[in-house]
Tab-separated table of C-alpha atoms and ligand atoms in Angstrom:
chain	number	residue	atom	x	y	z
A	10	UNK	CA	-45.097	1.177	94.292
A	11	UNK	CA	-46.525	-1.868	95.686
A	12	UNK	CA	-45.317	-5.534	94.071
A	13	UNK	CA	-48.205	-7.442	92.125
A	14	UNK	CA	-48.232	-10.891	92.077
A	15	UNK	CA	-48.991	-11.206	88.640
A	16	UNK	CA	-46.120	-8.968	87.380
A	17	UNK	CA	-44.499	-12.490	87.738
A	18	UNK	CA	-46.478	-14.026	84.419
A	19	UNK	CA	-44.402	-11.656	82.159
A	20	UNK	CA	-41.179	-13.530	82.260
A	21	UNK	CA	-42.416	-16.341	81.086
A	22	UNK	CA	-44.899	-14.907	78.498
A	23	UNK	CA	-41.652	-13.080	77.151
A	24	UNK	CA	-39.826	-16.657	76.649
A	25	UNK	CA	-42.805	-18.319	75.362
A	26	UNK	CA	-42.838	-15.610	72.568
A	27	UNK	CA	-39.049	-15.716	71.580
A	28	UNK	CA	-40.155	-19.675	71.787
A	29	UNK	CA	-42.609	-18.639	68.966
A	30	UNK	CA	-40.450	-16.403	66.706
A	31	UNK	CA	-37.379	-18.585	66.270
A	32	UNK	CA	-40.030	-21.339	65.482
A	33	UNK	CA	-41.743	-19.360	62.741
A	34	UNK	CA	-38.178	-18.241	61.333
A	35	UNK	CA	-37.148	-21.848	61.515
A	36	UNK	CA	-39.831	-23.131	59.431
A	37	UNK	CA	-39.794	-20.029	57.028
A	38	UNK	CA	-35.770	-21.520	56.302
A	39	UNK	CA	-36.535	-24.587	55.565
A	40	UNK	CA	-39.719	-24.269	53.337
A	41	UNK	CA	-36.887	-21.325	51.081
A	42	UNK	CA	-34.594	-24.126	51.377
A	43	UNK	CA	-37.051	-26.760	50.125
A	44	UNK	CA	-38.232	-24.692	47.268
A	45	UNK	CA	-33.977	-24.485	46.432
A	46	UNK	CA	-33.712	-27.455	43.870
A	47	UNK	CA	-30.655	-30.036	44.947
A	48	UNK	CA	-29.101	-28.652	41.420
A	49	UNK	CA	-28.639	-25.378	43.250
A	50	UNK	CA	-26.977	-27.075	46.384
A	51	UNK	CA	-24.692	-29.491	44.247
A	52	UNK	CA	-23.884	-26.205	42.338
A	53	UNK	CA	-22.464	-24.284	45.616
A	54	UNK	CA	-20.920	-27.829	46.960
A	55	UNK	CA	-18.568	-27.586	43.349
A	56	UNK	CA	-17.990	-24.061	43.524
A	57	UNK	CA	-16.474	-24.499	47.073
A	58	UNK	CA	-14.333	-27.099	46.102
A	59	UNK	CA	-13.184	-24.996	43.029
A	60	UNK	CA	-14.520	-27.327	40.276
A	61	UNK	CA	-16.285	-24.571	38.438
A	62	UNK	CA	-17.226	-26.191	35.421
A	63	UNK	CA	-19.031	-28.643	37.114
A	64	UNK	CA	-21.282	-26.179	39.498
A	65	UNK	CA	-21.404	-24.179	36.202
A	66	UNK	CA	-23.452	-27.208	34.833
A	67	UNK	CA	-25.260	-27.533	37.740
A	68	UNK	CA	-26.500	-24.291	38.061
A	69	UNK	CA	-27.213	-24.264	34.123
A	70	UNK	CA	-29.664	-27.188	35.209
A	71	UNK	CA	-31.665	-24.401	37.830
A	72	UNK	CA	-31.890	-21.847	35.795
A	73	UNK	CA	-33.450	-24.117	33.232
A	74	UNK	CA	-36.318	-25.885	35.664
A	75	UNK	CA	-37.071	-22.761	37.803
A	76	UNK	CA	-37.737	-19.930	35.496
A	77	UNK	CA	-37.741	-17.960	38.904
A	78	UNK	CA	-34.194	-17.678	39.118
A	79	UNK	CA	-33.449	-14.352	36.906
A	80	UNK	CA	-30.575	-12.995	38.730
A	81	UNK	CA	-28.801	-16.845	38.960
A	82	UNK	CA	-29.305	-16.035	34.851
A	83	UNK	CA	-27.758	-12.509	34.896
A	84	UNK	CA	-24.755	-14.157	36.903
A	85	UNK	CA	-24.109	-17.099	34.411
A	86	UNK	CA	-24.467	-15.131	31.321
A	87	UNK	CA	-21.858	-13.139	32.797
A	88	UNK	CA	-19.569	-15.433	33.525
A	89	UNK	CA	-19.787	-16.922	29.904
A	90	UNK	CA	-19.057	-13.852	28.760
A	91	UNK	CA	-16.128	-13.447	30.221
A	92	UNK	CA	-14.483	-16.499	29.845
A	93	UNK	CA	-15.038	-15.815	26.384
A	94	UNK	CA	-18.044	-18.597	25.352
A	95	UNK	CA	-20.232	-15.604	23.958
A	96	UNK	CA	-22.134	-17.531	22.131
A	97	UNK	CA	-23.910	-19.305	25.343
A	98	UNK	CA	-23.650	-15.120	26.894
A	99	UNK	CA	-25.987	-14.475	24.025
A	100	UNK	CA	-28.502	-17.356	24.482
A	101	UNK	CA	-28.886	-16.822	28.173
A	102	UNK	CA	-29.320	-13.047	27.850
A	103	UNK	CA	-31.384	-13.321	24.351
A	104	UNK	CA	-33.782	-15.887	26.464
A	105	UNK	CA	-33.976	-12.987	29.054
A	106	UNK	CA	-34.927	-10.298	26.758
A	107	UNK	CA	-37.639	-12.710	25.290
A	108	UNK	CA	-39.500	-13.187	28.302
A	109	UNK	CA	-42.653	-11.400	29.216
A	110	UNK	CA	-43.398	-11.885	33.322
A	111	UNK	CA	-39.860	-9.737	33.481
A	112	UNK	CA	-40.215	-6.212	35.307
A	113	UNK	CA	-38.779	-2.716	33.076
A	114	UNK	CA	-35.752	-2.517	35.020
A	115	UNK	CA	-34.889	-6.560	34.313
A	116	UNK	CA	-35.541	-6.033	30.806
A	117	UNK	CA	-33.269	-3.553	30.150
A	118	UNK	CA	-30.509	-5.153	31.998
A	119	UNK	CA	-31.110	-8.108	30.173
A	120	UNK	CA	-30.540	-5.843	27.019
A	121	UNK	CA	-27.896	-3.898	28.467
A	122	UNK	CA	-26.127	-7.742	28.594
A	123	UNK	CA	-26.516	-8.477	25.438
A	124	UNK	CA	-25.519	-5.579	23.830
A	125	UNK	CA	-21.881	-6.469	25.753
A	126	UNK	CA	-22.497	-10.055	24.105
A	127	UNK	CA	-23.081	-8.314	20.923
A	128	UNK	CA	-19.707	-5.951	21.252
A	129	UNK	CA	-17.555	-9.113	22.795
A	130	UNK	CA	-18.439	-10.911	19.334
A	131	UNK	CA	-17.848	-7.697	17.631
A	132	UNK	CA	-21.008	-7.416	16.233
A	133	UNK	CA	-20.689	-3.730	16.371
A	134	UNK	CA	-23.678	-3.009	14.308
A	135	UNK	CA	-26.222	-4.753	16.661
A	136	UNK	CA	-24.333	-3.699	19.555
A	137	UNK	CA	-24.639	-0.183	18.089
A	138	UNK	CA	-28.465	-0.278	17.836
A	139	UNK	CA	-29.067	-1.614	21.114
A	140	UNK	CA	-26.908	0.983	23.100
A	141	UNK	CA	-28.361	3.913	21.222
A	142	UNK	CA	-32.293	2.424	22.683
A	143	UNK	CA	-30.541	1.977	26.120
A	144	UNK	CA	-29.626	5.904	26.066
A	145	UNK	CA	-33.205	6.939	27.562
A	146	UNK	CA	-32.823	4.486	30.515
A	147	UNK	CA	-30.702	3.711	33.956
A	148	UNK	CA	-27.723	2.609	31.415
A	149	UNK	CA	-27.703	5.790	29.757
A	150	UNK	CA	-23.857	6.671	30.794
A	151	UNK	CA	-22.194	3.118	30.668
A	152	UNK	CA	-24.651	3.024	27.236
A	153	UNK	CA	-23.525	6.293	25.483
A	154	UNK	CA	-19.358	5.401	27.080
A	155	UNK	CA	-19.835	2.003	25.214
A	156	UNK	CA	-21.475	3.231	21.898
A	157	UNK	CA	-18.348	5.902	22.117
A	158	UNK	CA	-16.387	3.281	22.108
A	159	UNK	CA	-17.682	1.666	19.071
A	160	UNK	CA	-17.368	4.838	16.859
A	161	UNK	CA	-13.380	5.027	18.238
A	162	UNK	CA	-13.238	1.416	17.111
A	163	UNK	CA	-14.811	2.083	13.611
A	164	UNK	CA	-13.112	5.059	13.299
A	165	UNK	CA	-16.615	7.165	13.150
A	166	UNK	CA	-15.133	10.435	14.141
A	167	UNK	CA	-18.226	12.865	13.598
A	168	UNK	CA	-19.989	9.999	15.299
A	169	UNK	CA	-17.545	10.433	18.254
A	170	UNK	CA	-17.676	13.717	18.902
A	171	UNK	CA	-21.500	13.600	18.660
A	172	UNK	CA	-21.446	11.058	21.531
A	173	UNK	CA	-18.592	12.443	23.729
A	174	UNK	CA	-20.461	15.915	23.890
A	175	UNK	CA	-23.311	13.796	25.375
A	176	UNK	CA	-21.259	12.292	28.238
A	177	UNK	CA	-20.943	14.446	31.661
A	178	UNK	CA	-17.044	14.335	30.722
A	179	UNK	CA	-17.227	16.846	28.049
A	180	UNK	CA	-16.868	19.804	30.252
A	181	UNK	CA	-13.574	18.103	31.936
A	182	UNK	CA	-9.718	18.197	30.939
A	183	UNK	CA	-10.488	14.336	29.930
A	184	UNK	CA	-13.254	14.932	27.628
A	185	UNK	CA	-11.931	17.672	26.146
A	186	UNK	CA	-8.465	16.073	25.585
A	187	UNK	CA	-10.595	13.453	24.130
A	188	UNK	CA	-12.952	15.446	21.880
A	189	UNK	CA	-9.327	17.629	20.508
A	190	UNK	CA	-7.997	14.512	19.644
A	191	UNK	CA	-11.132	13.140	17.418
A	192	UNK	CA	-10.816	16.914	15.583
A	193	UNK	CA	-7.069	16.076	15.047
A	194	UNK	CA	-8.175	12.362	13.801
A	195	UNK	CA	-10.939	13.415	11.582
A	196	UNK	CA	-8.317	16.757	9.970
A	197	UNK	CA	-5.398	14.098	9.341
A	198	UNK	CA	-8.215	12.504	7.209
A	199	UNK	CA	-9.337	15.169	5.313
A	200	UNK	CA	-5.827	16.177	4.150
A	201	UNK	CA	-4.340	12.365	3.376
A	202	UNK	CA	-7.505	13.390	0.944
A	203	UNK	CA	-6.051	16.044	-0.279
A	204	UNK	CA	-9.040	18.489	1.376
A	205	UNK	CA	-7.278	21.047	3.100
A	206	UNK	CA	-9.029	23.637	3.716
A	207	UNK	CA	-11.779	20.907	6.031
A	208	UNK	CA	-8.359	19.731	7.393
A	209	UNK	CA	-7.367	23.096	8.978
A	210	UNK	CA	-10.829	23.437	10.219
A	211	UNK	CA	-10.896	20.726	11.964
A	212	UNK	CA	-7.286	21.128	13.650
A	213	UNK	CA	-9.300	24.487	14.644
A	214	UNK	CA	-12.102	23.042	16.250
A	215	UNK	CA	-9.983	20.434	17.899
A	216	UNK	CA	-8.343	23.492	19.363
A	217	UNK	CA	-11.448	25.774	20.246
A	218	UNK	CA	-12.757	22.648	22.557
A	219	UNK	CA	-9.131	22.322	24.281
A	220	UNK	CA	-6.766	25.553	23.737
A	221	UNK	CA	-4.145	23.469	25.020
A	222	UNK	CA	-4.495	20.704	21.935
A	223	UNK	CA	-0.669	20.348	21.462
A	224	UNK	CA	-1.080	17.853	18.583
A	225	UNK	CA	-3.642	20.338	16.140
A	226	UNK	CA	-0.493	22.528	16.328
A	227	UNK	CA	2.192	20.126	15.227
A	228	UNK	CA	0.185	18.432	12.508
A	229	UNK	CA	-0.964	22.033	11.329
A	230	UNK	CA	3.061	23.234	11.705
A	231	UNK	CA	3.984	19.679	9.104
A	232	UNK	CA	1.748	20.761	6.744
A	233	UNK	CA	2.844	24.172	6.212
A	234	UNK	CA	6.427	22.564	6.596
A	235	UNK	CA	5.426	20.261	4.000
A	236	UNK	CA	3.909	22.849	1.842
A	237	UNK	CA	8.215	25.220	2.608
A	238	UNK	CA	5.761	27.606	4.470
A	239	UNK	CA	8.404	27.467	7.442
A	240	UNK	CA	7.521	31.021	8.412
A	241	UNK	CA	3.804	29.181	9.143
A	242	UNK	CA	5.095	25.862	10.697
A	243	UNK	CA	7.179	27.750	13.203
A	244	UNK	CA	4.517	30.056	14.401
A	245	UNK	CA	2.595	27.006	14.922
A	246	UNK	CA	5.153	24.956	16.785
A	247	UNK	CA	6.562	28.244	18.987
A	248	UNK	CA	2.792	28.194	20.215
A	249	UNK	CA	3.341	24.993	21.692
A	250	UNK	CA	5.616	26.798	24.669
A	251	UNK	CA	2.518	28.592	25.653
A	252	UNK	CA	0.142	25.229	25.771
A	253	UNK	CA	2.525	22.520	27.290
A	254	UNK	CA	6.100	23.387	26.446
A	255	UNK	CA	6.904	19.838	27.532
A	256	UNK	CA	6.128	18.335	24.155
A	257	UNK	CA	8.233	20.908	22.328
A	258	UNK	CA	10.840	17.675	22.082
A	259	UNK	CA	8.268	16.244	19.494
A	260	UNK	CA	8.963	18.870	16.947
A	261	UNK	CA	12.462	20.117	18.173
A	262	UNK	CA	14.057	18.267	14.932
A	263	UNK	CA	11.609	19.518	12.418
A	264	UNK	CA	11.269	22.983	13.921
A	265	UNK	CA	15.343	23.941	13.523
A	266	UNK	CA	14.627	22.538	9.789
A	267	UNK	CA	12.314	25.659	8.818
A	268	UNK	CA	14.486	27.641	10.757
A	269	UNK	CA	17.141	26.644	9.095
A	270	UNK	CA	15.534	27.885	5.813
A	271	UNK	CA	14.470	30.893	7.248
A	272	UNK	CA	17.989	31.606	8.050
A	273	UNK	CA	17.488	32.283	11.757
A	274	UNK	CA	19.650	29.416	12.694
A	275	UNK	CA	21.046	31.610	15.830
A	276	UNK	CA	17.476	32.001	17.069
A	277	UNK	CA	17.277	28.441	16.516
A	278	UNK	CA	20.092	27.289	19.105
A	279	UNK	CA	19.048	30.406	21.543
A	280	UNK	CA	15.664	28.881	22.064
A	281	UNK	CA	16.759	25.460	22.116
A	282	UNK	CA	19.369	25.805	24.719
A	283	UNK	CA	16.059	27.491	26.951
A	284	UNK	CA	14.109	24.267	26.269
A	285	UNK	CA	16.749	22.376	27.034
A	286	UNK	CA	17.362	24.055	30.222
A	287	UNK	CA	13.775	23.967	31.978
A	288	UNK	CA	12.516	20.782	30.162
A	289	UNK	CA	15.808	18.737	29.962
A	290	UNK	CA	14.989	14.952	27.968
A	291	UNK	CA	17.424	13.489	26.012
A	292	UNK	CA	16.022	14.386	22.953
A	293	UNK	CA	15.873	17.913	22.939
A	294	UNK	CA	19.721	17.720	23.924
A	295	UNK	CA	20.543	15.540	20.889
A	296	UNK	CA	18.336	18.137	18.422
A	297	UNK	CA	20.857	21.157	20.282
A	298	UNK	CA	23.442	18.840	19.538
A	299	UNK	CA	22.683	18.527	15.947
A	300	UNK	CA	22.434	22.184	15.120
A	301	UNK	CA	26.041	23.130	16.816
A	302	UNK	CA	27.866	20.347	15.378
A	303	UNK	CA	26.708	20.965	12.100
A	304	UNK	CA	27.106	25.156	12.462
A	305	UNK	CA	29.578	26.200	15.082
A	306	UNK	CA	31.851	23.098	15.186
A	307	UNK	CA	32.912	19.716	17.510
A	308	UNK	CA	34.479	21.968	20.207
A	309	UNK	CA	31.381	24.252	20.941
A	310	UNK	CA	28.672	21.277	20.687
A	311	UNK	CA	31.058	18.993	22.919
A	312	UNK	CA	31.104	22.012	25.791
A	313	UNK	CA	27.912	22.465	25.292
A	314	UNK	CA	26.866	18.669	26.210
A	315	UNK	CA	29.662	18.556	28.638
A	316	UNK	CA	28.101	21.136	30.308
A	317	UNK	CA	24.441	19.787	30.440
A	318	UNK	CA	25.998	16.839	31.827
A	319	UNK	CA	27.453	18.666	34.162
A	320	UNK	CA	23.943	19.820	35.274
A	321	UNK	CA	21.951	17.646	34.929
A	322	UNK	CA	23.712	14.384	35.347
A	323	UNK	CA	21.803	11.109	33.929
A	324	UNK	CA	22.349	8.405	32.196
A	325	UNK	CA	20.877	9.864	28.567
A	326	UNK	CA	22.910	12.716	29.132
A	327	UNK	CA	26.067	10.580	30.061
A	328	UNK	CA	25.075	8.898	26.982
A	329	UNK	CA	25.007	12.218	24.713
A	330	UNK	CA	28.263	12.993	25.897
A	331	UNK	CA	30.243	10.564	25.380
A	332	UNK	CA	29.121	10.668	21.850
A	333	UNK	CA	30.225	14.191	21.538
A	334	UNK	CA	33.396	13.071	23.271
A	335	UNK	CA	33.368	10.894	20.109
A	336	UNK	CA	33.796	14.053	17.505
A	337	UNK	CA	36.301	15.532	19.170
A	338	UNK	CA	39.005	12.964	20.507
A	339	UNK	CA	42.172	11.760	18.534
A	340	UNK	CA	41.800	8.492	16.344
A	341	UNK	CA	43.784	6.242	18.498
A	342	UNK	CA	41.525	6.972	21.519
A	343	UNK	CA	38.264	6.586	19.401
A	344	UNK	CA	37.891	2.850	19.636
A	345	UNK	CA	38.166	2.262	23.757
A	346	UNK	CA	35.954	5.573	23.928
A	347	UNK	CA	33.727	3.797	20.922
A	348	UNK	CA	33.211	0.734	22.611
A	349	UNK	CA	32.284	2.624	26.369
A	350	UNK	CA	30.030	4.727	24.808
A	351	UNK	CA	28.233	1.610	22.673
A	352	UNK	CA	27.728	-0.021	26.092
A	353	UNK	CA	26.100	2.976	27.890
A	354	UNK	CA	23.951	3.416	24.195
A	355	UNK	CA	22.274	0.052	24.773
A	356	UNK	CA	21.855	0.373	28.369
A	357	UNK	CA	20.199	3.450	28.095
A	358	UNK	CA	18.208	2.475	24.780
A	359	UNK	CA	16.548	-0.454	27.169
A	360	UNK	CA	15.019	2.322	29.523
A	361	UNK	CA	14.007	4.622	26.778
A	362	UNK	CA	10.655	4.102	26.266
A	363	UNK	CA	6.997	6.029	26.618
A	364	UNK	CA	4.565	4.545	29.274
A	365	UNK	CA	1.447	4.827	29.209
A	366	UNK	CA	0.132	6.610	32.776
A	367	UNK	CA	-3.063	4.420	32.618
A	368	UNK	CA	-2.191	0.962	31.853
A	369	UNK	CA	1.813	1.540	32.146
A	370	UNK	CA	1.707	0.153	28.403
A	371	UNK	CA	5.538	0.730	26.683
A	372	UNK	CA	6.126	1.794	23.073
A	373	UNK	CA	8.864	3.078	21.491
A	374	UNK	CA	7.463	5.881	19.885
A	375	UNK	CA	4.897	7.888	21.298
A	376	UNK	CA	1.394	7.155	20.778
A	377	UNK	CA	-1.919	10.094	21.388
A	378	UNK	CA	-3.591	6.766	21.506
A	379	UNK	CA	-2.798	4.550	23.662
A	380	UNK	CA	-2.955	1.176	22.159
A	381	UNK	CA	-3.417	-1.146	24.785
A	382	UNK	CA	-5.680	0.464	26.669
A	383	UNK	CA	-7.231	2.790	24.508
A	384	UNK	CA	-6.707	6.215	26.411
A	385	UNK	CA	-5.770	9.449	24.810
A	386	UNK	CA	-2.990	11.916	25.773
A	387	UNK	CA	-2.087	8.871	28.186
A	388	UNK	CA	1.974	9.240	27.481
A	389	UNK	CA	3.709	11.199	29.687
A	390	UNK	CA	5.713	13.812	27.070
A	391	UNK	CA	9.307	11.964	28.139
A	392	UNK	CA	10.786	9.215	27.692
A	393	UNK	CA	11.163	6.768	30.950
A	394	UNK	CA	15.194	7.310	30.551
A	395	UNK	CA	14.484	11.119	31.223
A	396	UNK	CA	13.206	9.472	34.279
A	397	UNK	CA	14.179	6.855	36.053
A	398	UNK	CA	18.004	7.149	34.904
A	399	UNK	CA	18.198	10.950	36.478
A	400	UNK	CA	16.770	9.597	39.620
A	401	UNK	CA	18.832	6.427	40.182
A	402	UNK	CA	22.254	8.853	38.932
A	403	UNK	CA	21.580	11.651	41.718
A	404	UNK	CA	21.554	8.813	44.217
A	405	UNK	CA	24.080	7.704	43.651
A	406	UNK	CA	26.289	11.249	43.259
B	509	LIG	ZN1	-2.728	2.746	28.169
């Protein structure tokens, strides 16, 4: 192919169009930058040197002279919200929702915000109405989680279920869990009213949506307790080893009660000892305790807790047996044995505590719903002694 002299133009016609580009983008910068008022500059100039009320103000003063500026709105409404000046939230976000030249999708944000507003100042009624509109739109599943919320908060059981069906959680473990435990609210209502029969009903329902609804079987087992149908309460609580015989500990006291009055006492200590053995927590060994103390005598319950020590060495368990140590030593050797044993009590009392496997909340007592954090079925069924004490005593064996 021969060389053409003018083949030599297109270098510089290439340059002489880059030329042209960077100009145009150069001038397209600073016209956007002019149209920026100073406000907005001074604004970022306070936010980098971390005086944030001041480019707070600032930007306050753009969003009030250029109407333009939606999302810069969105942002600050936001931000009041958070640091709790709702009132100025609600203003911003009411001013949004007022205006006409906004497109669908910024409308409904702007009512999606204000709804939060609404629920932050715990206006639950208005917050109520304006989820339930935001249910046919892009907010439908934060909308309907929120408005779920709400009926939790009130208490609105029916309400809840209603609205946790809805959600695409309902055909998980979580919704589920969650749905059981409204049924279980909602019967523990209905029979502090005295209306059994809806009370049973609903423990059934909360157990038709999750079989494995260990809670409608130990409130259904105290009411027939209640009610010295122990022949009822224990079939209920015996189902519990079929659903999640971890929680058996919760009703370990109250179940050897009916037994107890059913005369099958024997039966009573034969099952516990199997609980004990493949779900060991300190409280199921202090129900086994209990029972033999009080019907086959010190000797037998001290083996007995000697031996589980033995086992499964911990510091609840070390705990347990020096108490039954306790029952059987002579009275001169009581008090040093006392005081040892009150030391590893309080040691061990400051670990034994439910967490929450969410938020890692702690409460003595365990909770179906989670305070802080508002989870259900968040507690692990043992206490944190069962745990961490085991762990840290193996080690070091
Ligand atoms: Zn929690």
């Amino acid at each position: 192919m021969d060389f053409q002299a003018y083949w030599l133009l297109i270098i510089p016609i290439f340059f002489g169009l880059g030329w042209l580009a960077a100009r145009v983008d150069i001038r397209h910068l600073l016209s956007e930058s002019r149209a920026l008022p100073a406000s907005y500059f001074k604004g970022l100039n306070f936010l980098l040197n971390e005086q944030t009320d001041k480019a707070i103000e600032s930007f306050i003063e753009v969003a009030q002279t250029d109407q333009q500026t939606v999302e810069l709105q969105f942002a600050l409404g936001g931000l009041f919200r958070r640091r709790g000046e709702v009132d100025r939230a609600t203003r911003m976000h009411q001013n949004l929702v007022d205006r006409s030249d906004l497109s669908v999708s910024q409308k409904t944000q702007a009512l999606y915000e204000l709804a939060q507003d609404y629920l932050k100042a715990g206006l639950l009624d208005r917050a109520e109405t304006l989820f339930k509109d935001l249910r046919v739109s892009e907010f439908k599943e934060v909308a309907t989680r929120s408005l779920l919320d709400i009926y939790v908060t009130e208490k609105e059981w029916l309400k809840a279920i209603e609205v946790a069906k809805e959600l695409e959680g309902v055909g998980n473990e979580i919704g589920s869990k969650e749905i059981a435990n409204f049924y279980c609210e909602l019967a523990l209502i209905e029979h502090s009213r005295s209306n059994f029969m809806e009370a049973e009903n609903f423990a059934q329902q909360a157990l038709v949506i999750n079989k494995k609804c260990v809670r409608a079987n130990i409130i259904q087992g105290q009411w027939a307790k209640q009610n010295g149908q122990h022949e009822r309460a224990v079939g209920f609580w015996l189902q519990i080893e079929n659903q999640s015989p971890d929680y058996l500990f919760l009703v370990a006291d109250a179940f050897v009660e009916s037994m107890k009055q059913l005369n099958r006492v024997d039966e009573s200590i034969q099952l516990l000892r199997g609980w004990v053995e493949r779900f060991p927590t300190l409280d199921l060994l202090s129900t086994l305790f209990k029972i033999l103390l009080e019907s086959r005598g010190p000797e037998l319950a001290y083996q007995t807790i000697k031996d589980e020590f033995k086992r499964n060495p911990s510091l609840g368990s070390l705990d347990k047996y020096l108490e039954a140590q306790l029952v059987i030593v002579s009275p001169e050797q009581r008090s040093d044995l006392q005081l040892m044993r009150d030391l590893v009590h309080q040691h061990n009392m400051k670990y034994s505590y439910y967490q929450c496997d969410t938020c890692g909340f702690k409460a003595k007592s365990y909770f179906w719903h989670c305070p802080a954090c508002g989870g259900w079925d968040t507690y692990p069924p043992r206490r944190n002694s069962d745990n961490d004490s085991q762990r840290s005593i193996k080690l070091s064996m």
